[in-house]
Amino acid sequence: MLTRIISTFLAALALVSVAAAHKGHHHVSPGDATNAAKPIDALLWVHVATQVGVWGVLFPVGMVLGLGRSRWHVPVQSTGMLLTGFLGYISGQRHGGRAFPKTVHSTFASLLIPYLLLQLALGIFLKLHVLERTTLRAWAVRVHKWLGVTFPVVGWVQCVFGAATLGGYCMGGGLGQCLAHYIMGSAFIAYGAIYALMLHLGGAWLARRGQSQEFFDSGVITVWGIVNTFTEHHGGPWTPKDLQHTLMGVLWWAGGALGLFLSRKNRRSLVPAGIIIMTGFAMSSHAQAMEISTKIHAIFGYALMAAGLSRIIEISFVLRDAPTPTSNGRGEVKAFQHLPPYLLVLSGTMFMGATDEELKFVSGAGVDHVTYAMIL
């Protein structure tokens, strides 16, 4: 107990020191050709590796351990706090070589400091076991839990911001395409990640609510389709791409509504999987300005179709319409059930790497679509 509290206090001190160091970070003007020619120094790579490891691995693992009430939750999260404080923030502020303009990545980093300190303070308060059976403690438990659940999302967003800043992407005219690719790609990755978590942790939650996973999947697809239907055309003549994107939104909300109806009262449904397959088919034939872009979009579409097909096989033949995730009454997850979430994450990663700016860089480096797909 004492060791856990001490480690948490050390992490808090690390973040306080970072808050002071962060104020002196130097930014350059966008489009500075002299600065762009400078190399990225080793300390900045330390920053990248540390923050990706902490926010992409340690914090999500710590969150899962916390939800499972594991005794390893505090050590893992405290280690993450120490690493992101002493190595992550400080290396990001003190690196030499290439400098960067002020972007959403640096702004968001400043906002993360009070966010992390609040979570630390709540964790320390709860571990001290003071004010037991009080309203204050009950609220602290709720806020600490929900802040912890947001860690993977917040970390992912900041890592995406960092990658765009490092590559000099998404500035000016490239912002719209970045938003489309990064939001939709992240959505598929989140779908796969939540799907994987539901296999191991979500059975009891679904049972308590008396609904199948497809009911919630269909609800999200419906909302996403409504938004997509009314945001893809921005005035002027309709282009083939406008029509394709808008009709895809219609497919999602119409199919999602059907999925909601068919998956009522804890019934399984194949409609979400069918929508994924149709989306994959459309994206596999989605013509682009560059040949490498067309081929990467095709691979993205094939991965989506495979994800939908594997979901149908899982529901119909592996689970035989049984509730997720229990497959044999003992809560064990079969090996095949890990394939659909893997393919969803793969497709999302492929789509996030398919912006014009990224592919122009890849093409200029002499990398073909097959090599690039394997890198992703």
Coordinates of N, CA, C and O in Angstrom, one line a residue, residues 23-164:
K23 N 6.4 25.7 -20.3 CA 6.2 27.1 -20.7 C 7.3 27.6 -21.6 O 7.1 28.6 -22.4
G24 N 8.5 27.0 -21.6 CA 9.6 27.6 -22.4 C 9.8 27.0 -23.7 O 10.8 27.2 -24.4
H25 N 8.8 26.2 -24.2 CA 9.0 25.5 -25.5 C 9.0 26.5 -26.7 O 8.1 27.4 -26.7
H26 N 9.9 26.4 -27.6 CA 10.1 27.3 -28.7 C 9.3 26.8 -30.0 O 9.4 25.6 -30.3
H27 N 8.6 27.7 -30.6 CA 7.9 27.3 -31.9 C 8.4 28.2 -33.0 O 8.9 29.3 -32.8
V28 N 8.3 27.6 -34.2 CA 8.7 28.4 -35.4 C 7.5 28.7 -36.3 O 6.4 28.1 -36.0
S29 N 7.7 29.5 -37.3 CA 6.6 29.9 -38.2 C 6.4 28.7 -39.2 O 7.3 28.1 -39.6
P30 N 5.1 28.5 -39.5 CA 4.9 27.5 -40.6 C 5.5 27.8 -41.9 O 5.6 29.0 -42.3
G31 N 6.0 26.8 -42.6 CA 6.6 27.0 -43.9 C 8.1 27.5 -43.9 O 8.6 27.9 -44.9
D32 N 8.7 27.4 -42.7 CA 10.1 27.8 -42.6 C 11.0 26.7 -43.2 O 11.3 25.7 -42.7
A33 N 11.5 27.0 -44.5 CA 12.3 26.0 -45.2 C 13.6 25.7 -44.5 O 14.0 24.5 -44.6
T34 N 14.2 26.6 -43.9 CA 15.5 26.4 -43.3 C 15.3 25.4 -42.1 O 16.1 24.5 -41.9
N35 N 14.3 25.6 -41.3 CA 14.0 24.7 -40.2 C 13.6 23.3 -40.7 O 14.0 22.3 -40.1
A36 N 12.8 23.2 -41.8 CA 12.4 21.9 -42.3 C 13.5 21.1 -42.7 O 13.4 19.8 -42.7
A37 N 14.6 21.7 -43.1 CA 15.8 20.9 -43.5 C 16.6 20.4 -42.4 O 17.5 19.5 -42.6
K38 N 16.3 20.8 -41.2 CA 17.1 20.3 -40.0 C 16.6 18.9 -39.7 O 15.5 18.5 -39.9
P39 N 17.6 18.1 -39.2 CA 17.2 16.7 -38.9 C 16.4 16.6 -37.5 O 16.4 17.6 -36.8
I40 N 15.8 15.5 -37.3 CA 15.1 15.2 -36.1 C 16.1 14.6 -35.2 O 16.6 13.5 -35.5
D41 N 16.3 15.2 -34.0 CA 17.4 14.7 -33.1 C 16.9 13.5 -32.3 O 15.7 13.2 -32.2
A42 N 17.9 12.9 -31.6 CA 17.6 11.7 -30.9 C 16.7 11.9 -29.7 O 15.8 11.0 -29.4
L43 N 16.7 13.1 -29.1 CA 15.9 13.4 -27.9 C 14.4 13.4 -28.3 O 13.5 13.0 -27.6
L44 N 14.1 13.9 -29.5 CA 12.8 13.9 -30.0 C 12.2 12.5 -30.3 O 11.1 12.2 -30.0
W45 N 13.1 11.6 -30.8 CA 12.7 10.2 -31.0 C 12.4 9.6 -29.6 O 11.6 8.7 -29.5
V46 N 13.2 10.0 -28.6 CA 12.9 9.5 -27.2 C 11.5 9.9 -26.8 O 10.7 9.1 -26.2
H47 N 11.2 11.1 -27.1 CA 9.8 11.7 -26.8 C 8.8 10.8 -27.5 O 7.8 10.4 -26.9
V48 N 9.0 10.6 -28.8 CA 8.0 9.9 -29.6 C 7.8 8.4 -29.0 O 6.7 8.0 -28.8
A49 N 8.9 7.7 -28.8 CA 8.9 6.3 -28.4 C 8.2 6.2 -27.0 O 7.4 5.3 -26.7
T50 N 8.6 7.2 -26.1 CA 8.1 7.1 -24.7 C 6.6 7.4 -24.7 O 5.8 6.6 -24.1
Q51 N 6.1 8.4 -25.4 CA 4.7 8.7 -25.4 C 3.8 7.7 -26.1 O 2.7 7.4 -25.6
V52 N 4.3 7.1 -27.2 CA 3.6 6.1 -27.8 C 3.5 4.9 -26.9 O 2.4 4.2 -26.8
G53 N 4.6 4.5 -26.3 CA 4.6 3.4 -25.4 C 3.7 3.6 -24.2 O 3.0 2.7 -23.8
V54 N 3.7 4.8 -23.6 CA 2.9 5.0 -22.4 C 1.5 5.1 -22.7 O 0.6 4.5 -22.1
W55 N 1.1 6.0 -23.7 CA -0.3 6.3 -24.0 C -0.9 5.2 -24.9 O -2.1 4.9 -24.8
G56 N 0.0 4.5 -25.6 CA -0.6 3.4 -26.5 C -0.6 2.1 -25.9 O -1.3 1.2 -26.3
V57 N 0.2 1.8 -24.8 CA 0.3 0.5 -24.2 C 0.1 0.6 -22.7 O -0.9 0.0 -22.2
L58 N 0.9 1.3 -22.0 CA 0.8 1.2 -20.5 C -0.5 1.7 -20.0 O -1.2 1.1 -19.2
F59 N -0.9 2.9 -20.4 CA -2.2 3.5 -19.9 C -3.4 2.6 -20.2 O -4.3 2.4 -19.4
P60 N -3.6 2.2 -21.5 CA -4.7 1.3 -21.8 C -4.7 0.0 -21.0 O -5.7 -0.5 -20.5
V61 N -3.5 -0.6 -20.9 CA -3.4 -1.8 -20.1 C -3.8 -1.5 -18.6 O -4.5 -2.3 -18.0
G62 N -3.3 -0.4 -18.1 CA -3.6 0.0 -16.7 C -5.1 0.2 -16.6 O -5.7 -0.1 -15.5
M63 N -5.8 0.8 -17.6 CA -7.2 1.0 -17.5 C -7.9 -0.4 -17.4 O -8.8 -0.5 -16.6
V64 N -7.5 -1.3 -18.3 CA -8.2 -2.6 -18.2 C -8.0 -3.3 -16.9 O -8.9 -3.9 -16.3
L65 N -6.7 -3.2 -16.3 CA -6.5 -3.8 -15.0 C -7.3 -3.1 -13.9 O -7.8 -3.7 -13.0
G66 N -7.5 -1.8 -14.1 CA -8.4 -1.1 -13.1 C -9.8 -1.6 -13.2 O -10.5 -1.8 -12.2
L67 N -10.4 -1.7 -14.4 CA -11.7 -2.2 -14.6 C -11.9 -3.6 -14.0 O -12.9 -4.0 -13.5
G68 N -10.8 -4.4 -14.1 CA -10.8 -5.8 -13.5 C -10.4 -5.8 -12.1 O -10.3 -6.9 -11.5
R69 N -10.2 -4.6 -11.4 CA -9.8 -4.5 -10.0 C -8.5 -5.3 -9.7 O -8.5 -6.0 -8.7
S70 N -7.6 -5.3 -10.6 CA -6.3 -6.0 -10.4 C -5.4 -5.2 -9.5 O -5.4 -3.9 -9.5
R71 N -4.6 -5.9 -8.7 CA -3.6 -5.2 -7.8 C -2.5 -4.6 -8.6 O -1.7 -3.8 -8.1
W72 N -2.4 -4.9 -9.9 CA -1.3 -4.3 -10.7 C -1.8 -3.0 -11.3 O -1.0 -2.3 -12.0
H73 N -3.0 -2.5 -11.1 CA -3.5 -1.3 -11.7 C -2.6 -0.1 -11.3 O -2.2 0.7 -12.1
V74 N -2.4 0.1 -10.0 CA -1.7 1.2 -9.5 C -0.2 1.2 -9.9 O 0.3 2.2 -10.4
P75 N 0.5 0.1 -9.8 CA 1.9 0.1 -10.3 C 2.0 0.4 -11.8 O 2.9 1.2 -12.2
V76 N 1.1 -0.1 -12.6 CA 1.2 0.1 -14.0 C 1.0 1.6 -14.4 O 1.7 2.2 -15.1
Q77 N -0.1 2.1 -13.8 CA -0.4 3.5 -14.1 C 0.6 4.5 -13.5 O 0.9 5.5 -14.1
S78 N 1.2 4.2 -12.3 CA 2.2 5.0 -11.7 C 3.5 5.0 -12.6 O 4.1 6.1 -12.8
T79 N 3.8 3.8 -13.1 CA 5.0 3.8 -14.0 C 4.7 4.6 -15.2 O 5.6 5.3 -15.7
G80 N 3.5 4.5 -15.8 CA 3.2 5.4 -17.0 C 3.3 6.8 -16.7 O 3.8 7.6 -17.5
M81 N 2.8 7.3 -15.5 CA 2.9 8.7 -15.1 C 4.3 9.1 -15.0 O 4.7 10.2 -15.5
L82 N 5.2 8.3 -14.4 CA 6.6 8.7 -14.2 C 7.3 8.8 -15.6 O 8.0 9.7 -15.8
L83 N 7.0 7.8 -16.5 CA 7.6 7.9 -17.8 C 7.2 9.1 -18.6 O 8.0 9.7 -19.3
T84 N 5.9 9.3 -18.7 CA 5.4 10.4 -19.5 C 5.8 11.7 -18.9 O 6.0 12.7 -19.6
G85 N 6.0 11.8 -17.6 CA 6.5 13.0 -16.9 C 8.0 13.3 -17.2 O 8.3 14.3 -17.7
F86 N 8.8 12.4 -16.7 CA 10.2 12.6 -16.7 C 10.8 12.5 -18.1 O 11.6 13.3 -18.6
L87 N 10.4 11.5 -18.9 CA 10.9 11.3 -20.2 C 10.1 11.9 -21.3 O 10.6 12.6 -22.2
G88 N 8.8 11.7 -21.3 CA 7.9 12.2 -22.4 C 7.9 13.7 -22.5 O 8.2 14.2 -23.6
Y89 N 7.4 14.3 -21.5 CA 7.2 15.8 -21.6 C 8.6 16.5 -21.7 O 8.7 17.4 -22.6
I90 N 9.5 16.2 -20.9 CA 10.8 16.9 -20.8 C 11.5 16.7 -22.2 O 12.1 17.7 -22.7
S91 N 11.6 15.5 -22.7 CA 12.3 15.3 -24.0 C 11.5 16.1 -25.1 O 12.2 16.5 -26.1
G92 N 10.2 16.2 -25.0 CA 9.5 16.9 -26.0 C 9.7 18.4 -26.0 O 9.6 19.1 -27.0
Q93 N 10.1 18.9 -24.8 CA 10.3 20.4 -24.7 C 11.8 20.8 -24.9 O 12.1 21.9 -25.3
R94 N 12.7 19.8 -24.6 CA 14.1 20.2 -24.6 C 14.9 19.7 -25.8 O 16.1 19.7 -25.8
H95 N 14.2 19.1 -26.8 CA 15.0 18.5 -27.9 C 15.6 19.6 -28.8 O 15.2 20.8 -28.8
G96 N 16.6 19.2 -29.6 CA 17.2 20.2 -30.5 C 16.8 19.8 -31.9 O 15.8 19.2 -32.1
G97 N 17.6 20.2 -32.9 CA 17.3 19.9 -34.3 C 16.1 20.6 -34.8 O 15.9 21.8 -34.5
R98 N 15.2 19.9 -35.5 CA 14.1 20.5 -36.1 C 13.1 21.0 -35.1 O 12.7 20.3 -34.1
A99 N 12.6 22.3 -35.2 CA 11.5 22.8 -34.4 C 10.2 22.8 -35.2 O 10.2 22.5 -36.4
F100 N 9.1 23.0 -34.5 CA 7.8 22.9 -35.1 C 6.9 24.1 -34.8 O 7.1 24.7 -33.8
P101 N 6.0 24.4 -35.7 CA 5.1 25.5 -35.4 C 4.1 25.1 -34.3 O 4.0 23.9 -34.0
K102 N 3.5 26.1 -33.7 CA 2.5 25.8 -32.7 C 1.3 25.2 -33.4 O 0.6 25.7 -34.3
T103 N 0.9 24.0 -32.9 CA -0.2 23.2 -33.5 C -1.1 22.7 -32.4 O -0.9 23.0 -31.2
V104 N -2.1 22.0 -32.8 CA -3.1 21.5 -31.8 C -2.4 20.5 -30.9 O -2.8 20.2 -29.8
H105 N -1.3 19.8 -31.4 CA -0.6 18.9 -30.6 C 0.0 19.5 -29.3 O -0.1 19.0 -28.2
S106 N 0.7 20.7 -29.5 CA 1.3 21.4 -28.4 C 0.2 22.0 -27.5 O 0.4 22.0 -26.2
T107 N -0.9 22.5 -28.0 CA -2.0 23.0 -27.2 C -2.6 21.9 -26.4 O -2.9 22.1 -25.2
F108 N -2.8 20.8 -27.0 CA -3.5 19.7 -26.3 C -2.6 19.1 -25.2 O -3.0 18.7 -24.1
A109 N -1.2 19.2 -25.4 CA -0.3 18.7 -24.4 C -0.4 19.5 -23.2 O -0.3 19.0 -22.0
S110 N -0.6 20.8 -23.3 CA -0.8 21.7 -22.1 C -2.0 21.4 -21.4 O -2.1 21.4 -20.1
L111 N -3.1 21.0 -22.1 CA -4.4 20.6 -21.4 C -4.3 19.3 -20.7 O -5.0 19.0 -19.8
L112 N -3.4 18.4 -21.2 CA -3.2 17.1 -20.6 C -2.6 17.2 -19.2 O -2.8 16.3 -18.4
I113 N -1.9 18.2 -18.9 CA -1.2 18.3 -17.6 C -2.2 18.4 -16.4 O -2.2 17.5 -15.5
P114 N -3.2 19.3 -16.4 CA -4.2 19.3 -15.4 C -5.1 18.0 -15.4 O -5.5 17.6 -14.3
Y115 N -5.3 17.5 -16.6 CA -6.1 16.3 -16.7 C -5.4 15.1 -16.0 O -6.0 14.4 -15.2
L116 N -4.1 15.0 -16.2 CA -3.3 13.9 -15.5 C -3.2 14.2 -14.0 O -3.3 13.2 -13.2
L117 N -3.0 15.4 -13.6 CA -2.9 15.7 -12.2 C -4.2 15.5 -11.5 O -4.1 15.0 -10.3
L118 N -5.3 15.8 -12.1 CA -6.6 15.5 -11.4 C -6.8 14.0 -11.2 O -7.2 13.6 -10.1
Q119 N -6.4 13.2 -12.2 CA -6.5 11.8 -12.1 C -5.6 11.2 -11.0 O -6.0 10.3 -10.2
L120 N -4.4 11.8 -10.9 CA -3.5 11.4 -9.9 C -4.0 11.7 -8.5 O -4.0 10.9 -7.6
A121 N -4.5 12.9 -8.4 CA -5.0 13.4 -7.1 C -6.2 12.5 -6.6 O -6.3 12.1 -5.4
L122 N -7.1 12.2 -7.5 CA -8.2 11.3 -7.2 C -7.7 9.9 -6.8 O -8.2 9.3 -5.8
G123 N -6.7 9.4 -7.5 CA -6.2 8.1 -7.2 C -5.5 8.1 -5.8 O -5.7 7.1 -5.0
I124 N -4.8 9.1 -5.5 CA -4.2 9.2 -4.2 C -5.2 9.3 -3.1 O -5.1 8.6 -2.0
F125 N -6.2 10.1 -3.3 CA -7.3 10.2 -2.3 C -8.0 8.9 -2.1 O -8.3 8.5 -0.9
L126 N -8.3 8.1 -3.1 CA -9.0 6.9 -3.0 C -8.1 5.8 -2.3 O -8.6 5.0 -1.5
K127 N -6.8 5.9 -2.5 CA -5.9 4.9 -1.9 C -5.6 5.2 -0.5 O -5.2 4.3 0.3
L128 N -5.8 6.4 0.0 CA -5.7 6.8 1.4 C -6.8 6.2 2.2 O -6.7 6.2 3.5
H129 N -7.9 5.9 1.6 CA -9.1 5.3 2.3 C -9.6 6.3 3.4 O -9.9 5.8 4.5
V130 N -9.7 7.5 3.1 CA -10.2 8.5 4.0 C -11.6 8.9 3.6 O -12.0 8.6 2.4
L131 N -12.4 9.4 4.5 CA -13.8 9.8 4.2 C -14.6 8.7 3.6 O -15.3 8.9 2.6
E132 N -14.4 7.5 4.1 CA -15.2 6.3 3.7 C -16.7 6.6 3.9 O -17.1 7.2 4.8
R133 N -17.5 6.0 3.0 CA -19.0 6.1 3.0 C -19.5 7.5 3.0 O -20.4 7.9 3.7
T134 N -18.8 8.4 2.3 CA -19.3 9.8 2.1 C -19.6 10.0 0.6 O -19.2 9.3 -0.3
T135 N -20.4 11.1 0.4 CA -20.8 11.4 -0.9 C -19.6 11.9 -1.7 O -19.5 11.6 -2.9
L136 N -18.6 12.6 -1.1 CA -17.4 13.0 -1.7 C -16.6 11.8 -2.3 O -16.2 11.8 -3.5
R137 N -16.5 10.8 -1.5 CA -15.7 9.6 -2.0 C -16.5 8.9 -3.1 O -15.9 8.4 -4.1
A138 N -17.8 8.8 -3.0 CA -18.6 8.2 -4.1 C -18.4 8.9 -5.4 O -18.2 8.3 -6.4
W139 N -18.4 10.2 -5.4 CA -18.2 11.0 -6.6 C -16.7 10.9 -7.1 O -16.5 10.8 -8.3
A140 N -15.8 10.8 -6.1 CA -14.4 10.6 -6.5 C -14.2 9.3 -7.3 O -13.4 9.2 -8.2
V141 N -14.9 8.2 -6.8 CA -14.8 6.9 -7.4 C -15.3 7.0 -8.9 O -14.7 6.5 -9.8
R142 N -16.5 7.7 -9.0 CA -17.0 7.8 -10.4 C -16.2 8.6 -11.3 O -15.9 8.2 -12.5
V143 N -15.7 9.8 -10.9 CA -14.9 10.6 -11.7 C -13.6 9.9 -12.1 O -13.1 10.0 -13.2
H144 N -12.9 9.3 -11.1 CA -11.7 8.6 -11.3 C -11.9 7.5 -12.4 O -11.0 7.3 -13.2
K145 N -13.0 6.8 -12.3 CA -13.3 5.7 -13.2 C -13.4 6.2 -14.6 O -12.8 5.7 -15.6
W146 N -14.3 7.3 -14.8 CA -14.5 7.8 -16.1 C -13.4 8.5 -16.7 O -13.2 8.4 -17.9
L147 N -12.6 9.2 -15.9 CA -11.4 9.7 -16.4 C -10.4 8.6 -16.9 O -9.8 8.8 -18.0
G148 N -10.3 7.6 -16.2 CA -9.5 6.4 -16.6 C -9.9 5.8 -17.9 O -9.1 5.5 -18.7
V149 N -11.2 5.7 -18.0 CA -11.7 5.1 -19.3 C -11.4 6.0 -20.5 O -11.2 5.5 -21.6
T150 N -11.3 7.3 -20.3 CA -11.0 8.2 -21.4 C -9.5 8.2 -21.8 O -9.1 8.7 -22.8
F151 N -8.6 7.6 -20.9 CA -7.2 7.6 -21.2 C -6.8 7.1 -22.6 O -6.1 7.7 -23.3
P152 N -7.3 5.9 -23.0 CA -6.9 5.4 -24.4 C -7.4 6.4 -25.5 O -6.6 6.6 -26.5
V153 N -8.6 7.0 -25.3 CA -9.1 7.9 -26.4 C -8.2 9.1 -26.4 O -7.8 9.6 -27.5
V154 N -8.0 9.7 -25.3 CA -7.2 11.0 -25.2 C -5.8 10.7 -25.7 O -5.2 11.5 -26.5
G155 N -5.2 9.6 -25.3 CA -3.8 9.3 -25.7 C -3.7 9.1 -27.2 O -2.8 9.5 -27.9
W156 N -4.7 8.4 -27.8 CA -4.8 8.1 -29.2 C -4.9 9.4 -30.0 O -4.1 9.6 -31.0
V157 N -5.8 10.3 -29.5 CA -5.9 11.6 -30.2 C -4.6 12.4 -30.2 O -4.2 12.9 -31.2
Q158 N -4.0 12.4 -29.1 CA -2.7 13.2 -29.0 C -1.6 12.6 -29.8 O -0.8 13.3 -30.4
C159 N -1.6 11.2 -29.9 CA -0.5 10.6 -30.7 C -0.8 10.9 -32.2 O 0.2 11.1 -32.9
V160 N -2.1 10.9 -32.6 CA -2.4 11.3 -34.0 C -2.0 12.7 -34.3 O -1.4 13.0 -35.3
F161 N -2.3 13.6 -33.3 CA -1.8 15.0 -33.5 C -0.3 15.1 -33.6 O 0.2 15.9 -34.4
G162 N 0.4 14.3 -32.8 CA 1.8 14.3 -32.8 C 2.4 13.8 -34.1 O 3.4 14.4 -34.7
A163 N 1.8 12.7 -34.7 CA 2.3 12.2 -36.0 C 2.1 13.2 -37.1 O 2.9 13.4 -37.9
A164 N 0.9 13.9 -37.1 CA 0.7 14.9 -38.1 C 1.7 16.1 -38.0 O 2.2 16.6 -39.0

